[in-house]
GROMACS .gro file of C-alpha atoms in nm:
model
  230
    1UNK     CA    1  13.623   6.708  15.893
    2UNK     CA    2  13.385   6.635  15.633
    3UNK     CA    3  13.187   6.281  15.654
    4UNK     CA    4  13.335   6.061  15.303
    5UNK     CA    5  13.039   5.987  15.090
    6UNK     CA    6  13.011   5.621  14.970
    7UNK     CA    7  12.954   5.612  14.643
    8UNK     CA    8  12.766   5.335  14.371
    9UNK     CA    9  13.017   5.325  14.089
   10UNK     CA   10  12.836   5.208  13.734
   11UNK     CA   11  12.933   5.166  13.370
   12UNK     CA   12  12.830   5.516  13.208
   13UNK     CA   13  12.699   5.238  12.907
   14UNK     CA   14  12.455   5.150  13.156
   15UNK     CA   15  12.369   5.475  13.270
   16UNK     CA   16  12.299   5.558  12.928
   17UNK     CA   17  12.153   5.247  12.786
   18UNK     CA   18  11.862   5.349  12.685
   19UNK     CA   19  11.701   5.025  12.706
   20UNK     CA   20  11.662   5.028  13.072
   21UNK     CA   21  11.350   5.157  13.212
   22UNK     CA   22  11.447   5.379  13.561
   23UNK     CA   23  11.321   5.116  13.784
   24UNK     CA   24  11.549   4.874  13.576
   25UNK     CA   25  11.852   5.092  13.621
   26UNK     CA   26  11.772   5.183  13.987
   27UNK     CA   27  11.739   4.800  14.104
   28UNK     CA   28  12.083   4.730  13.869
   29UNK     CA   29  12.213   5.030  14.129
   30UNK     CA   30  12.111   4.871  14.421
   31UNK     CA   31  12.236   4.535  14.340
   32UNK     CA   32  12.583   4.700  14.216
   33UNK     CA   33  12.572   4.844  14.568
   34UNK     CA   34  12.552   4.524  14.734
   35UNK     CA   35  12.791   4.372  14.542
   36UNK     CA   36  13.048   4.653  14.622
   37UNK     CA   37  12.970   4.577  14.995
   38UNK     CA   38  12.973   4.211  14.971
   39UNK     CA   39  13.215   4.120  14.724
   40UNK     CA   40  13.002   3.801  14.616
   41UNK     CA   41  12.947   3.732  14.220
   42UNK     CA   42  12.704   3.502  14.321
   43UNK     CA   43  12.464   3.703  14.584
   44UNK     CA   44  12.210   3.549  14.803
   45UNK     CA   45  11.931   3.824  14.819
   46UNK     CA   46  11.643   3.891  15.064
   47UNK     CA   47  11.384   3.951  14.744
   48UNK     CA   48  11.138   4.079  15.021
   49UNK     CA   49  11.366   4.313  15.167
   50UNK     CA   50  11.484   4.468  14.841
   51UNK     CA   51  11.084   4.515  14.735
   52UNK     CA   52  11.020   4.688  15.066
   53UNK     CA   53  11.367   4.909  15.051
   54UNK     CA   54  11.292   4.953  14.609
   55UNK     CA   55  10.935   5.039  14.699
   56UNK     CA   56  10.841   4.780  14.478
   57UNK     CA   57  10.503   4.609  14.486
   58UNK     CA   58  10.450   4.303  14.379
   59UNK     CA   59  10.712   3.959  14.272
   60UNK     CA   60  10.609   4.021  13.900
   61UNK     CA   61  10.737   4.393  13.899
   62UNK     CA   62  11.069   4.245  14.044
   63UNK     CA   63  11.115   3.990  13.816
   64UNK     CA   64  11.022   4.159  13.498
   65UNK     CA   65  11.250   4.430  13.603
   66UNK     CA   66  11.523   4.195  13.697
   67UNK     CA   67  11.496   3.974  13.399
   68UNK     CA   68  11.545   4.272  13.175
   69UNK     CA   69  11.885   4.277  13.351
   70UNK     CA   70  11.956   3.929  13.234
   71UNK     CA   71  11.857   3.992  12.864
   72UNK     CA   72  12.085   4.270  12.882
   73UNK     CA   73  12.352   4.026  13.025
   74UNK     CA   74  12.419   4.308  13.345
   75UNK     CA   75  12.302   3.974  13.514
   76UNK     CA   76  12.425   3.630  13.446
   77UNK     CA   77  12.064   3.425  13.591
   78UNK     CA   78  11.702   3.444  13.515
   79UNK     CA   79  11.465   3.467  13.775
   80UNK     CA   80  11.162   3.237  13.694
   81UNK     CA   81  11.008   3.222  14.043
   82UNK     CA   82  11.054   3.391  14.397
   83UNK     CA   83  11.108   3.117  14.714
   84UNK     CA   84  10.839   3.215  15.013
   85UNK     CA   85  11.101   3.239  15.247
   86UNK     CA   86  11.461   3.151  15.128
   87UNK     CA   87  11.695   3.465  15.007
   88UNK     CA   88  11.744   3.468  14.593
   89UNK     CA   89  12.031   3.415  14.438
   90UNK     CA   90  12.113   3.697  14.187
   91UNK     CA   91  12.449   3.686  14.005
   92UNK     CA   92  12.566   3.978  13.900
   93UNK     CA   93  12.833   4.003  13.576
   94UNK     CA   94  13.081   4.138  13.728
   95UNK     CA   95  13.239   4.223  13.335
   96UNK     CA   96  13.060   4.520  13.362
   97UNK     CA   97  13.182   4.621  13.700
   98UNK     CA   98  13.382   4.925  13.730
   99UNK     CA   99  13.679   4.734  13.904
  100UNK     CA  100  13.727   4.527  13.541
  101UNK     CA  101  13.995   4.649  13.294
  102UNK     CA  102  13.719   4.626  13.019
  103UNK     CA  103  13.513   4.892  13.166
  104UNK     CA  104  13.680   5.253  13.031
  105UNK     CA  105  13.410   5.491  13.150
  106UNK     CA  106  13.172   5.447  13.480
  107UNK     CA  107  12.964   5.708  13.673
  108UNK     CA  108  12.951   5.733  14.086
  109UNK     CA  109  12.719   5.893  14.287
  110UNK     CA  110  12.619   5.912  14.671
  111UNK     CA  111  12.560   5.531  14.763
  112UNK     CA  112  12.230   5.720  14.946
  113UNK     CA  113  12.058   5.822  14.646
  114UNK     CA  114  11.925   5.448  14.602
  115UNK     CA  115  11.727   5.469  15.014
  116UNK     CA  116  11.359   5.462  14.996
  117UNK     CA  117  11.317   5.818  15.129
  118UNK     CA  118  11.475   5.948  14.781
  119UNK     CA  119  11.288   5.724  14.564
  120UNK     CA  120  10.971   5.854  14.808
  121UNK     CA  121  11.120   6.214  14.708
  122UNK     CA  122  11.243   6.150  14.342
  123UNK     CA  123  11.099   5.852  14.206
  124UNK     CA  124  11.291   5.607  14.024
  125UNK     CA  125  11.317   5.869  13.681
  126UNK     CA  126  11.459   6.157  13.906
  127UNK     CA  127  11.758   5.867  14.020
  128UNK     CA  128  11.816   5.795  13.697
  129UNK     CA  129  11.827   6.136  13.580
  130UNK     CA  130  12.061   6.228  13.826
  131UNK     CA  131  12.323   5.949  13.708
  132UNK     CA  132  12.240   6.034  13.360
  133UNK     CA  133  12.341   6.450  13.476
  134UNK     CA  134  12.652   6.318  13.635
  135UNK     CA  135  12.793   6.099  13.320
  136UNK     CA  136  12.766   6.451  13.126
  137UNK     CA  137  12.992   6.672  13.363
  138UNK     CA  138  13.322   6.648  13.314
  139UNK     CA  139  13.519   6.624  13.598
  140UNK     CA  140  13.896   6.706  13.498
  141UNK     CA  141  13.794   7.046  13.366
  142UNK     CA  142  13.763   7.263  13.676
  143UNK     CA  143  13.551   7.513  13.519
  144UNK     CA  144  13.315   7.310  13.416
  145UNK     CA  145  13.169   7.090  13.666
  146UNK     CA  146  12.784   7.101  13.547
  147UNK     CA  147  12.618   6.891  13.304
  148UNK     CA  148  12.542   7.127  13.003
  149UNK     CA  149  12.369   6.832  12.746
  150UNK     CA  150  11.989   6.943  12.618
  151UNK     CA  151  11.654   6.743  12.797
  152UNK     CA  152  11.663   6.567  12.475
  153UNK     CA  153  11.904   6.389  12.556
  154UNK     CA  154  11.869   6.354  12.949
  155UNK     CA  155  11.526   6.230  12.839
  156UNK     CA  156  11.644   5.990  12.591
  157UNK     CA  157  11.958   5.849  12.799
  158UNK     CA  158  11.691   5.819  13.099
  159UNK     CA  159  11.446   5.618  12.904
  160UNK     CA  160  11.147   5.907  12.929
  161UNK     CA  161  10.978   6.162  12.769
  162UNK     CA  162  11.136   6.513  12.706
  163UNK     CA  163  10.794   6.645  12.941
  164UNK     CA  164  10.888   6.334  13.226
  165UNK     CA  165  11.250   6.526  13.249
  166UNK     CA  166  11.097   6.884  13.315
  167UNK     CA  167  10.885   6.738  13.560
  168UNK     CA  168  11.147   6.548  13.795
  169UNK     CA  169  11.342   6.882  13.743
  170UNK     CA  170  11.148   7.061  13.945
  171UNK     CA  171  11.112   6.779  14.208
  172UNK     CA  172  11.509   6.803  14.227
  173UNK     CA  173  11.522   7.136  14.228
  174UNK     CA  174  11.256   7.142  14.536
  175UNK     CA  175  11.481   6.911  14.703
  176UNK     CA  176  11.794   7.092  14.600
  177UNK     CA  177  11.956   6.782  14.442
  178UNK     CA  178  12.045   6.980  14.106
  179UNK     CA  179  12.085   7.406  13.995
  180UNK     CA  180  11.988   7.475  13.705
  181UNK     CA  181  12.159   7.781  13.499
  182UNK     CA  182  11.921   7.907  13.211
  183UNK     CA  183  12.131   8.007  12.919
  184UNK     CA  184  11.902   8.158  12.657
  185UNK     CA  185  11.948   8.257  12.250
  186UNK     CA  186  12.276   8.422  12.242
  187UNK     CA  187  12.416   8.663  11.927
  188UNK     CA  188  12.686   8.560  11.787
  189UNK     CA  189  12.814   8.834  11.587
  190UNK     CA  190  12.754   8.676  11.253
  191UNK     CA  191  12.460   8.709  10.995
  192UNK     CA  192  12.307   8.491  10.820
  193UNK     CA  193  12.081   8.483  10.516
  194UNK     CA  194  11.776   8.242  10.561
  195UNK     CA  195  11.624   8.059  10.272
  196UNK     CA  196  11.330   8.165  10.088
  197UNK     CA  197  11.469   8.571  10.236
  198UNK     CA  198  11.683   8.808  10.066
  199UNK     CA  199  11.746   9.023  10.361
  200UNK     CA  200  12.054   8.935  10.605
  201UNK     CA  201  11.976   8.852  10.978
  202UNK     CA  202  12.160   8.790  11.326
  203UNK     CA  203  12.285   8.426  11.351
  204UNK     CA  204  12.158   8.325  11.736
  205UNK     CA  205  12.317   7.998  11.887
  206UNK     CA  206  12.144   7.844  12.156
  207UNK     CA  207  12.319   7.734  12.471
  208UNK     CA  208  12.213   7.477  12.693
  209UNK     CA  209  12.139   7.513  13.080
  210UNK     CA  210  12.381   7.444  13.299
  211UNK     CA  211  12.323   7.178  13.561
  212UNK     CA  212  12.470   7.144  13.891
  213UNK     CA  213  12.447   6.858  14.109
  214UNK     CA  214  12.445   6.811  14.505
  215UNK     CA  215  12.542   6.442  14.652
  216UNK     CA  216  12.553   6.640  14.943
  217UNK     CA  217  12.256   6.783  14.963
  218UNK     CA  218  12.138   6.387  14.886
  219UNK     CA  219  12.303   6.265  15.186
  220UNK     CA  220  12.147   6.552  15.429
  221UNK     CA  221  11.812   6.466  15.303
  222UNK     CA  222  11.853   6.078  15.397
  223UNK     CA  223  12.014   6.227  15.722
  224UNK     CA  224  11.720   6.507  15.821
  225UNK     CA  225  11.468   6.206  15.752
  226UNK     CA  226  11.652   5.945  15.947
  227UNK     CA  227  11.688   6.236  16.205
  228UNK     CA  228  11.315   6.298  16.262
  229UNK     CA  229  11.203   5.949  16.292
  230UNK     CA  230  11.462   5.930  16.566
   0.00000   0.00000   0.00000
């Protein structure tokens, strides 16, 4: 029998908002995470741990990141300085939690795709792109689960650059996280006359690629790398 994947359930608003940097979205993820887990509003965080397990660097990073979540309201405190020692308390607004009645639409993904050997693989854009992929497929139509919208818009849902999304789609493709289906210029039977020419000419639509994703193939990355430190 197949192993259940866990999965990080979050407001497809959020997903999209494209406000958020990726390392702002991927800590919101992580801290979503925990609160699934925990069940606390009010969570008492190792900052330390969550730098080393974020690959984060430095306090500032953290706290610039996290107090974008605040501004946003995603987060109800503001972090003004990090304790030495003691855990952090970061309280999450739970209004934009899945769970609540006021949130219609959310996208879920494997809870593994926020460990530190995928942002290693992926970097914080290629997580973000792959929740951004997954809040374009439609799920209740069962020919169509792949994400079909252009890199424009991946690119401007994931807060990058049309060229950042190319690039982390080859990293996910070497990992085998995401297919991608080319669809190229298609006839469509119709002509057309364009302006400033007199002569008639096939009317072309353009189709965009087709984009499949693997939480499995997520999970049995985290696994094989667990596996060989072993």
């Amino acid at each position: 029998m197949a192993k259940q994947i866990s999965r990080i359930q979050i407001a497809t608003e959020i997903v999209r908002d494209t406000d958020l940097k990726p390392l702002d979205f991927v800590l919101y993820a992580r801290l979503v995470s925990h609160h699934t887990y925990t069940k606390e509003k009010e969570m008492k965080i190792d900052h330390s741990k969550l730098k080393s397990i974020l690959r984060i660097k430095d306090n500032d990073t953290l706290k610039k990141s996290y107090n974008k979540l605040y501004e946003k309201g995603y987060m109800l405190n503001k972090l003004d300085k990090l304790p030495r020692k003691a855990s952090t308390l970061m309280i999450i607004n739970e209004k934009y939690i899945p769970k609540n009645q006021n949130v219609k639409w959310f996208t879920q993904f494997a809870s593994d795709v926020v460990h530190p050997n995928i942002i290693d693989a992926i970097g914080y854009t290629g997580i973000r792109m792959l929740y951004v992929y997954q809040s374009h497929i439609n799920y209740t139509n069962l020919s169509r689960h792949y994400s079909f919208a252009s890199e424009e818009t991946i690119a401007k849902e994931s807060g990058v650059t049309k060229n950042t999304v190319i690039k982390h789609n080859d990293m996910l493709k070497k990992h085998r996280f995401i297919k991608i289906e080319k669809h190229k210029l298609e006839e469509t039977g119709e002509w057309e006359v364009k302006k400033g020419n007199v002569n008639e000419s096939l009317k072309f639509t353009k189709y965009n690629n087709h984009v499949y994703l693997s939480e499995e193939k997520v999970c049995l990355y985290i696994k094989r790398k667990v596996t060989a430190l072993a």
